[in-house]
C-alpha cells in the first residue's frame, strides 16, 4: 500500500520534452549508454490500460523505476531493460524480424527495427493473436532519449523521457530534491513575535 502513495513521474513531461527535443548533433558521439526514466506524458497510463495491463499493476508501473542499457552498432542493438520488477535483455539485428514474449507469457510480439538516422531507432511490433500493431520511435540526444510509443489499432500514443547517465542538467532546469522537515522544530523567530499573525 505504501508504494501507491509514491508520486508518479508524469509532472515534468513538458520540461523534459523541451530539453530532450533540442537539436544537438550526435553524428560524432556515441548513443551507447545507460538511460534512466525521468518522466512520461499524461497519455502513458491510458496507453498501458489500452494494452490490457491489469488495473492493479498500472499504478506499480507508473511509480516504478526503469533504466535502459543500450549498445547500438551499424547492424543491430543490445538493450537491457531494468525495472523494479524484472530485468530483460534483447539483442537484434536491424531490418530483421525477431520475436519476444511479453507480460509474463501474455503473448509473443514480432518486431522489426531500423536505424534511419544515427540518433534514431524505429521499431514496428505486431501481436499476431490479438492483431495488435504498435510502434516505438526512440530519438537520442546528448542528454537523453525520448521514446514515443503508439498503439496503432487504438491510435493511442505516449512519450517516455530518459536522462542519459553522465550528462547533468543545466541550471535552467529545476531539480526537485527531498528534504526532511521537522514541522515542530522551533526556528530563530518565535511565531508569537510575528507582527503579521
Coordinates of N, CA and C in Angstrom, one line a residue, residues 67-71 78-82 87-90:
X67 N 15.5 1.7 -16.1 CA 16.7 2.1 -16.8 C 16.9 1.2 -18.0
X68 N 17.6 1.8 -19.0 CA 17.9 1.0 -20.2 C 19.4 1.1 -20.4
X69 N 20.0 0.0 -20.6 CA 21.5 0.0 -21.0 C 21.5 -0.3 -22.5
X70 N 21.9 0.6 -23.3 CA 21.8 0.5 -24.8 C 23.2 0.5 -25.4
X71 N 23.4 -0.4 -26.3 CA 24.6 -0.5 -27.2 C 24.1 -0.7 -28.6
X78 N 21.8 -4.0 -28.7 CA 21.6 -4.8 -27.5 C 21.0 -3.8 -26.5
X79 N 19.8 -4.2 -25.9 CA 19.1 -3.3 -25.0 C 18.8 -4.2 -23.7
X80 N 19.2 -3.7 -22.6 CA 18.9 -4.3 -21.3 C 18.0 -3.4 -20.6
X81 N 16.8 -3.9 -20.2 CA 15.8 -3.1 -19.5 C 15.7 -3.6 -18.1
X82 N 15.9 -2.6 -17.1 CA 15.9 -3.0 -15.7 C 14.8 -2.2 -15.0
X87 N 14.3 -7.8 -15.1 CA 15.3 -7.4 -15.9 C 15.2 -8.2 -17.2
X88 N 15.2 -7.5 -18.4 CA 15.0 -8.2 -19.6 C 16.1 -7.8 -20.6
X89 N 16.7 -8.7 -21.3 CA 17.7 -8.4 -22.3 C 17.3 -8.8 -23.7
X90 N 17.5 -8.0 -24.7 CA 17.2 -8.4 -26.0 C 18.3 -7.9 -26.9

